[in-house]
Tab-separated table of C-alpha atoms and ligand atoms in Angstrom:
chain	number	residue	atom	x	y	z
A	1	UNK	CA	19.656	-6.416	-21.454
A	2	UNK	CA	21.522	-8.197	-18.829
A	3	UNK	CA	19.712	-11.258	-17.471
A	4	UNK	CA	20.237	-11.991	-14.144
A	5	UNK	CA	21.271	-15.645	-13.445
A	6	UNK	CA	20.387	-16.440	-9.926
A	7	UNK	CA	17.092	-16.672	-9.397
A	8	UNK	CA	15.398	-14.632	-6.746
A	9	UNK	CA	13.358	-16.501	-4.271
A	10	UNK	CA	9.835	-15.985	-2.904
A	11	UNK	CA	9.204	-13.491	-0.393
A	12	UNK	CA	6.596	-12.574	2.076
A	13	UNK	CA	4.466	-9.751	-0.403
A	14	UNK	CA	4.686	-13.265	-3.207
A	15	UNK	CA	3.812	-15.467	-0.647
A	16	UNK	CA	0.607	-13.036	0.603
A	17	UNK	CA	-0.524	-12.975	-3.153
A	18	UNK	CA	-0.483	-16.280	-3.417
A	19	UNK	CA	-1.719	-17.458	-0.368
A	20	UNK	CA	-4.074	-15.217	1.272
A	21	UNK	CA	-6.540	-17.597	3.239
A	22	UNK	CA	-6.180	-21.023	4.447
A	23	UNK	CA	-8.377	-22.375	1.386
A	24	UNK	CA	-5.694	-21.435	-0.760
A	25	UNK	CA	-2.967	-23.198	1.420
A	26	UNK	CA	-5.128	-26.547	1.395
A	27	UNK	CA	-5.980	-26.288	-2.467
A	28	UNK	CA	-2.045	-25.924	-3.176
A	29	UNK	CA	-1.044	-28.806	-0.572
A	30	UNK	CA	-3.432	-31.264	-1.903
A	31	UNK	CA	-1.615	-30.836	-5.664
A	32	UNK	CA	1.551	-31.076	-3.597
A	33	UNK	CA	0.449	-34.324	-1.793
A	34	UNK	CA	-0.566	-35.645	-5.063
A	35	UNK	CA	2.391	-35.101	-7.165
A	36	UNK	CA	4.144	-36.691	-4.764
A	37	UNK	CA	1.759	-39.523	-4.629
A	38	UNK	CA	-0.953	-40.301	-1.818
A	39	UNK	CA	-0.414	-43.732	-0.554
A	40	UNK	CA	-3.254	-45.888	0.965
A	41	UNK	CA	-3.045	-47.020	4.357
A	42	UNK	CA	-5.134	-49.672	4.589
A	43	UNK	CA	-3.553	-51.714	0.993
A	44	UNK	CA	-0.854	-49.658	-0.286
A	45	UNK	CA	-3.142	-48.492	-3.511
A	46	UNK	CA	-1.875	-45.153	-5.263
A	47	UNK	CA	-5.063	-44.460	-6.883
A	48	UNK	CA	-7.825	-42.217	-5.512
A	49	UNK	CA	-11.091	-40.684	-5.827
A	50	UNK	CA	-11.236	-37.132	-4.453
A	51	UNK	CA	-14.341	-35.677	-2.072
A	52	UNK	CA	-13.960	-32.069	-2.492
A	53	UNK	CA	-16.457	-31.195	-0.087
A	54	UNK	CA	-14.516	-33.484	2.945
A	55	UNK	CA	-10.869	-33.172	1.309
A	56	UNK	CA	-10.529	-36.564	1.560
A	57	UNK	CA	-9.221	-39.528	-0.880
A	58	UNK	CA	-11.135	-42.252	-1.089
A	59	UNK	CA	-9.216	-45.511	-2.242
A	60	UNK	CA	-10.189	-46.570	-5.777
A	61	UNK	CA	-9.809	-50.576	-4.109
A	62	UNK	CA	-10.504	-50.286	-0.675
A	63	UNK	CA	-12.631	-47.335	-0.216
A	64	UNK	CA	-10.229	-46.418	2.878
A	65	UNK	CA	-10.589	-42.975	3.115
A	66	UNK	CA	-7.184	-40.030	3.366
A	67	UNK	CA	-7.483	-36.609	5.411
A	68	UNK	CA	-5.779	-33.867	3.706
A	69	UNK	CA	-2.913	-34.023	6.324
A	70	UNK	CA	-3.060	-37.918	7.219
A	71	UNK	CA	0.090	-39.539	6.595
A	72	UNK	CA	2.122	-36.345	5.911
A	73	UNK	CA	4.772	-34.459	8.243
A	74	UNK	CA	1.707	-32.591	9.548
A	75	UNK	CA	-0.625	-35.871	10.400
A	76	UNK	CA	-2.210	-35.262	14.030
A	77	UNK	CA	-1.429	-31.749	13.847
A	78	UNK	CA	-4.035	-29.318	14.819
A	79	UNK	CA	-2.485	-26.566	13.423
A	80	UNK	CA	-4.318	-25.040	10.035
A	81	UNK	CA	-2.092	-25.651	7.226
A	82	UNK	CA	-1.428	-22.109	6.136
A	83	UNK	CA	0.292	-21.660	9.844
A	84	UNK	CA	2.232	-24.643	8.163
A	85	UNK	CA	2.813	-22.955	4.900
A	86	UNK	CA	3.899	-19.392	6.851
A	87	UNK	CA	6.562	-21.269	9.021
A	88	UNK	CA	8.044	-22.881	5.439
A	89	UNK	CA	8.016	-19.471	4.107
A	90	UNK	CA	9.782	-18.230	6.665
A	91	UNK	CA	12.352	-20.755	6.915
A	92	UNK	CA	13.063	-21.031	3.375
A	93	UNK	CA	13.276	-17.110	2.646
A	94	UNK	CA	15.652	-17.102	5.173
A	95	UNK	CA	19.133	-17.895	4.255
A	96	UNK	CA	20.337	-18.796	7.692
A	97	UNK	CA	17.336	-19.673	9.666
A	98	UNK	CA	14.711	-18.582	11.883
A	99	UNK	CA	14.133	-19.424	15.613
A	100	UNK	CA	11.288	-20.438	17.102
A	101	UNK	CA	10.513	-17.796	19.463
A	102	UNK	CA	11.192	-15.276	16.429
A	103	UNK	CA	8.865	-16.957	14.417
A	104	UNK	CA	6.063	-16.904	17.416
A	105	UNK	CA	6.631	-13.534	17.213
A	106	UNK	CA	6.208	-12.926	13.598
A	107	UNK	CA	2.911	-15.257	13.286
A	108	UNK	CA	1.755	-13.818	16.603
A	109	UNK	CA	0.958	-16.955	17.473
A	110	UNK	CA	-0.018	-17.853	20.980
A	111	UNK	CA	2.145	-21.201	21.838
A	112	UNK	CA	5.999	-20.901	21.961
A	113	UNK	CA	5.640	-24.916	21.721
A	114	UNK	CA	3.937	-25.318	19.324
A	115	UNK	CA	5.406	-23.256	17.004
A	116	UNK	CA	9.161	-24.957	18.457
A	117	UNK	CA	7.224	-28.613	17.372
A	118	UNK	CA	6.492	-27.481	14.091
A	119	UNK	CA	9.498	-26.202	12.940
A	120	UNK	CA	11.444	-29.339	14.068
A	121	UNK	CA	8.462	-31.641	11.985
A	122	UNK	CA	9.390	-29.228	8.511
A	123	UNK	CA	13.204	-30.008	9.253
A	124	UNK	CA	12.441	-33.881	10.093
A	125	UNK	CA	10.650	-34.172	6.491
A	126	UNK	CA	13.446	-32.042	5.177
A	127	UNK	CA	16.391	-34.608	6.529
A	128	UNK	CA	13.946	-37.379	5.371
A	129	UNK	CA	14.470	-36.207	1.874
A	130	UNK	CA	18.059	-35.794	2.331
A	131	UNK	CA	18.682	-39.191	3.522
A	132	UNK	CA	16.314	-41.061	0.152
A	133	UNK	CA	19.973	-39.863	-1.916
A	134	UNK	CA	23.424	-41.170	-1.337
A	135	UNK	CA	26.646	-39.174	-2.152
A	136	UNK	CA	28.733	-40.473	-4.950
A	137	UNK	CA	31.891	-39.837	-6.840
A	138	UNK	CA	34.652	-37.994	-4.789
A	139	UNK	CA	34.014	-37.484	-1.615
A	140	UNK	CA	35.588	-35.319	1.430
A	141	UNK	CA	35.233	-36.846	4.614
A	142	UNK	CA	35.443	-35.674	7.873
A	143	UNK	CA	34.443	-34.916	11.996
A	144	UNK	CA	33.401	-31.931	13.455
A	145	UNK	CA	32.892	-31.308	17.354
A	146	UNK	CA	29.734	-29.120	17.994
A	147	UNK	CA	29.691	-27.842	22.041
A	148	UNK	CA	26.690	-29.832	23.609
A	149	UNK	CA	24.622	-27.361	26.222
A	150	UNK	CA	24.430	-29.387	29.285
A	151	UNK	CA	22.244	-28.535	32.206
A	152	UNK	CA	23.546	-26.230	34.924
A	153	UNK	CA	22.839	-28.881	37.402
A	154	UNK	CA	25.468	-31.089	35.727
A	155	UNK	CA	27.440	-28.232	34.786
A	156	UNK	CA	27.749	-27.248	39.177
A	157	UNK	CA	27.980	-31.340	39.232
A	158	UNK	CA	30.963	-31.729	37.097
A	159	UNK	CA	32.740	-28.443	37.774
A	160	UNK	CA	33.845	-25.815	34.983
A	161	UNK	CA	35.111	-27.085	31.682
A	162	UNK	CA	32.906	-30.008	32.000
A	163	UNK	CA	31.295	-28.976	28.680
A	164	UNK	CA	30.719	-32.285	26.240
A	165	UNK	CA	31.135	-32.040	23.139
A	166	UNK	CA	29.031	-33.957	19.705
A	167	UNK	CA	30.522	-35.349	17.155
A	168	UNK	CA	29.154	-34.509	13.587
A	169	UNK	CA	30.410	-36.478	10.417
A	170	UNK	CA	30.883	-34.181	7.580
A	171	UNK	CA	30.817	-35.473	4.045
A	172	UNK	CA	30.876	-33.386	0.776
A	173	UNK	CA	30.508	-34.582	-3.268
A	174	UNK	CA	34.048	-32.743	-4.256
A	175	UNK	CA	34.844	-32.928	-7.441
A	176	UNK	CA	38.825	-32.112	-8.104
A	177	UNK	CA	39.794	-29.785	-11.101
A	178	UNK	CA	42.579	-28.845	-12.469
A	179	UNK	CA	43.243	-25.782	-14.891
A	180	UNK	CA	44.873	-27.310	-18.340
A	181	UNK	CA	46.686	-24.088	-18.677
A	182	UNK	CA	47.916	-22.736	-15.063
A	183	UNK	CA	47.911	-26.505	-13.369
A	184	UNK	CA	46.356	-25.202	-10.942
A	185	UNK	CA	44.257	-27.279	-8.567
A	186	UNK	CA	41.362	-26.749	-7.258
A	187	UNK	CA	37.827	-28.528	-6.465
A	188	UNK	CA	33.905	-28.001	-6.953
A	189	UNK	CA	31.465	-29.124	-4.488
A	190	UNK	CA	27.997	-30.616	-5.137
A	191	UNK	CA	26.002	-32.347	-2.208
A	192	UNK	CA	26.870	-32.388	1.501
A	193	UNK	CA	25.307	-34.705	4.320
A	194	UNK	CA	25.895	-33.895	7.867
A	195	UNK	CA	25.407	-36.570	10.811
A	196	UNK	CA	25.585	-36.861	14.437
A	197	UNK	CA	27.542	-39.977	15.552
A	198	UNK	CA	25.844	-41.438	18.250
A	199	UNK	CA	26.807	-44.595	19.549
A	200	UNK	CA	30.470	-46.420	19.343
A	201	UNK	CA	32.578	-44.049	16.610
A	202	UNK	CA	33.944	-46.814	14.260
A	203	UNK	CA	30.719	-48.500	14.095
A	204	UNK	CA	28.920	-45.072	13.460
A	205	UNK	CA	30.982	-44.446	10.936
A	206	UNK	CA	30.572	-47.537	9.345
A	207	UNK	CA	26.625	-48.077	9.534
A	208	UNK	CA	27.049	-43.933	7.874
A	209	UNK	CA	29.023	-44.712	5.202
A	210	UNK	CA	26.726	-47.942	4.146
A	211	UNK	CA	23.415	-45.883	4.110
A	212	UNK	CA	25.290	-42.057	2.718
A	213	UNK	CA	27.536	-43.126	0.867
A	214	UNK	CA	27.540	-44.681	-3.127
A	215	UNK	CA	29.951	-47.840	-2.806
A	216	UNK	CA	31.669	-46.491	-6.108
A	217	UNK	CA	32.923	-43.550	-4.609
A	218	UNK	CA	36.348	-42.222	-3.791
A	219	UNK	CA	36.630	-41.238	-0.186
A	220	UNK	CA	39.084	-38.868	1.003
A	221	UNK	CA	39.886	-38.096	4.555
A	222	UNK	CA	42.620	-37.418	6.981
A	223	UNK	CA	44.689	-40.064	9.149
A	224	UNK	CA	42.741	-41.436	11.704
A	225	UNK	CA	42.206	-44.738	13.285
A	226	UNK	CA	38.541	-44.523	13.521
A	227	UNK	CA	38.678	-44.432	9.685
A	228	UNK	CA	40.435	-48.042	8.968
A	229	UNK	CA	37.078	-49.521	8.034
A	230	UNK	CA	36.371	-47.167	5.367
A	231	UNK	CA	38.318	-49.208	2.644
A	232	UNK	CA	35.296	-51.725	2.973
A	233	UNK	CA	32.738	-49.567	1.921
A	234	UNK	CA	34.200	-47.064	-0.888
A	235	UNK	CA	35.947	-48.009	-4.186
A	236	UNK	CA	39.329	-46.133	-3.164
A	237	UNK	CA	39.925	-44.459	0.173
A	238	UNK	CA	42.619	-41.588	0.026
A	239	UNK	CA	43.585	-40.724	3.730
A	240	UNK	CA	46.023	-37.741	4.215
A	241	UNK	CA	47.931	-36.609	7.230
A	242	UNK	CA	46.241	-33.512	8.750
A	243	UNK	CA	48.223	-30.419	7.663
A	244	UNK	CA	47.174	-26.626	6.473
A	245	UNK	CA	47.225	-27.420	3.051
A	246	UNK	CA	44.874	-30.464	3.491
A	247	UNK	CA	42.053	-27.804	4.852
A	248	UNK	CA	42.920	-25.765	1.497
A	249	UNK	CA	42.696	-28.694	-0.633
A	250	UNK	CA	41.570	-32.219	-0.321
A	251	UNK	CA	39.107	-31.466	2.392
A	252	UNK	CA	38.597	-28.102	1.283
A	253	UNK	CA	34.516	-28.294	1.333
A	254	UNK	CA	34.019	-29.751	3.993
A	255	UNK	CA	35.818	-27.464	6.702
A	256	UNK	CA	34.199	-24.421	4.986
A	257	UNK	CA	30.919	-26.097	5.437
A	258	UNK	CA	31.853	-27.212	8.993
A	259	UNK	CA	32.664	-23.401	9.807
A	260	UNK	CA	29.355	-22.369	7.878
A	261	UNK	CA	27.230	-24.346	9.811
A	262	UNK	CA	28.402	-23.289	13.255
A	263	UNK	CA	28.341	-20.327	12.592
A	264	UNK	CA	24.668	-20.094	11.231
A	265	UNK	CA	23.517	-22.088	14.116
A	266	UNK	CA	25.736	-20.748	17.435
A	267	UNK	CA	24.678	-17.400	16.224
A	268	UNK	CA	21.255	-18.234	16.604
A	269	UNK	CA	20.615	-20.956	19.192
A	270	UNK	CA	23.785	-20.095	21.210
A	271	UNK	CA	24.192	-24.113	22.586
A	272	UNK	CA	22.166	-26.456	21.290
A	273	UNK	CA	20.803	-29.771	22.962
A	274	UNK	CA	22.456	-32.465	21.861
A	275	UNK	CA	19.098	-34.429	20.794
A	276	UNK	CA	18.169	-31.540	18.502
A	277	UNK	CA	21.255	-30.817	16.822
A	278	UNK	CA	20.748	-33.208	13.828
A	279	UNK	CA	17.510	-31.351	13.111
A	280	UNK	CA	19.098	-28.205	12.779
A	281	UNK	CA	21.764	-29.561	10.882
A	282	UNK	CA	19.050	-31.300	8.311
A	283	UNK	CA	18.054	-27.786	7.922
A	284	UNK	CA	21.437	-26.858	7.405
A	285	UNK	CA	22.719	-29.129	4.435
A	286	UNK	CA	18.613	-29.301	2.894
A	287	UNK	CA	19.032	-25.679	2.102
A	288	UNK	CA	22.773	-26.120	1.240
A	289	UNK	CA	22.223	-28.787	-1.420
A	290	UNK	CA	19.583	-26.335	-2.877
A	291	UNK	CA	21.541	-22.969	-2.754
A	292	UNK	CA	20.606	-22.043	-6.226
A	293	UNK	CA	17.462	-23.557	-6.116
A	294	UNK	CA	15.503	-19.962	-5.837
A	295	UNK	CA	11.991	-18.865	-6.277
A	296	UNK	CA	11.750	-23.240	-6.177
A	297	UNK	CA	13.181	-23.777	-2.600
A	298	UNK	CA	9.685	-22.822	-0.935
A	299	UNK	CA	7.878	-25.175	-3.533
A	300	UNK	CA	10.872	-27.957	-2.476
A	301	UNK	CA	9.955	-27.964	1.362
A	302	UNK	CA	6.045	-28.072	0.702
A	303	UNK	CA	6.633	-30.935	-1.609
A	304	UNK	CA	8.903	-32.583	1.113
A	305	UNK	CA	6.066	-32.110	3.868
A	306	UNK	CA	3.582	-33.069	1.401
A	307	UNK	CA	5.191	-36.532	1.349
A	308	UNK	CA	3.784	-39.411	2.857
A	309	UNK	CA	5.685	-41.760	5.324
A	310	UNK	CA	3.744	-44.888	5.729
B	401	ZN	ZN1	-6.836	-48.934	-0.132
């Protein structure tokens, strides 16, 4: 018998079985909300009674009581949850991703926006999780320029070729190898992190490498003067001049996952607005960092939603 080692994921006939009704959905994300522990406004207590008839907590100290979707990704949100739990199905079965009006389409749901809000709450709780690890170990390092859509009243403004474009910080856990018996090298890749540099480059690129990055690590990048800070906050910093065989080798990840990534998201949202892009790319690297995660990846995002953030 030959055992198949990558796991198949959930799909839309598991995911009916499962959850037929929206009393299923809210059943499944209050075990969710309390594995990953429901936090009390009011004093910060971790310990609850539960009202099944209300779905509420009820503080063990305060007696503050804890909607179902209150301090979660999906607080405020009128929405019933298993609308919630369809659009995380659909984005995790996905290996690219979905867009909004697509998914409209496949929920037949009325509102365009709402649907568009929804998806970019599941990737904000999805870069939240990303961001609670830093990279370690040996790191590639490097910029990538994403084409910003601009208006078309700017674009007749400032003329053709005008297009800006964003910045995006690449990083990548690369471990180097080398083959005892051939010598040859090579490198495996574990976690990646993408981020938009917003303001001033060498101070982005120093407040990113204090919060990303594991001050133990060995950074490697190419030669570039934004970079001469990065000694500061790494163990060792390797920087190489730019050549062919630096994309082959030392930052070998990273431009694959550079390439990846706009190619998953051009395809789909053509230009992207530059205030968005770091939601899309939270997307990106969350299901990245989990590519053999499975059947599990769908669990993963309802767990990440589940979370609270106060
Ligand atoms: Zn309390």
């Amino acid at each position: 018998m030959v055992h198949n080692q990558i796991q198949r994921n959930m799909n839309l006939l598991d995911f009916i079985k499962t959850f037929p009704n929206e009393e299923s959905c809210k059943s499944h994300f209050k075990k969710q909300r309390e594995q990953e522990g429901v936090i009390c406004k009011q004093c910060g207590n971790t310990t609850h009674y539960w009202h099944s008839g209300k779905w509420q907590w009820q503080c063990k100290k305060c007696s503050f009581r804890t909607c179902l979707k209150s301090g979660s990704i999906m607080e405020c949100s009128k929405v019933d949850i298993r609308t919630w739990y369809l659009a995380m199905a659909f984005m995790s079965f996905s290996k690219k991703t979905i867009s909004a009006s697509e998914l409209q389409r496949q929920l037949n749901h009325p509102k365009y926006d709402t649907i568009w809000r929804l998806m970019h709450k599941i990737r904000t709780a999805m870069g939240k999780r990303d961001n609670l690890y830093r990279l370690e170990g040996a790191i590639e390092f490097d910029e990538a320029y994403f084409e910003k859509a601009i208006s078309q009243r700017v674009q007749l403004k400032r003329g053709r070729g005008s297009q800006r474009q964003i910045n995006v910080a690449v990083m990548a856990e690369s471990t180097p190898l080398e083959d005892t018996v051939t010598g040859e090298k090579s490198n495996h890749c574990r976690y990646f992190k993408m981020k938009v540099l917003n303001h001033h480059k060498m101070d982005a690129v120093d407040d990113l490498l204090k919060e990303s990055i594991h001050e133990k690590s060995i950074l490697f990048s190419d030669k570039s003067t934004s970079y001469v800070n990065i000694a500061d906050y790494v163990e060792t910093h390797v920087s190489e001049k730019s050549d062919a065989q630096t994309t082959k080798t030392t930052l070998k990840w990273v431009h694959i996952a550079i390439s990846n990534a706009k190619r998953t998201l051009l395809g789909i949202f053509h230009k992207i607005k530059g205030k968005y892009l770091q939601l899309y790319l939270d997307e990106f690297c969350y299901k990245l960092n989990r590519r053999y995660f499975g059947e599990k990846l769908f669990d993963r995002v309802t767990l990440a939603v589940a979370k609270s953030y106060w």
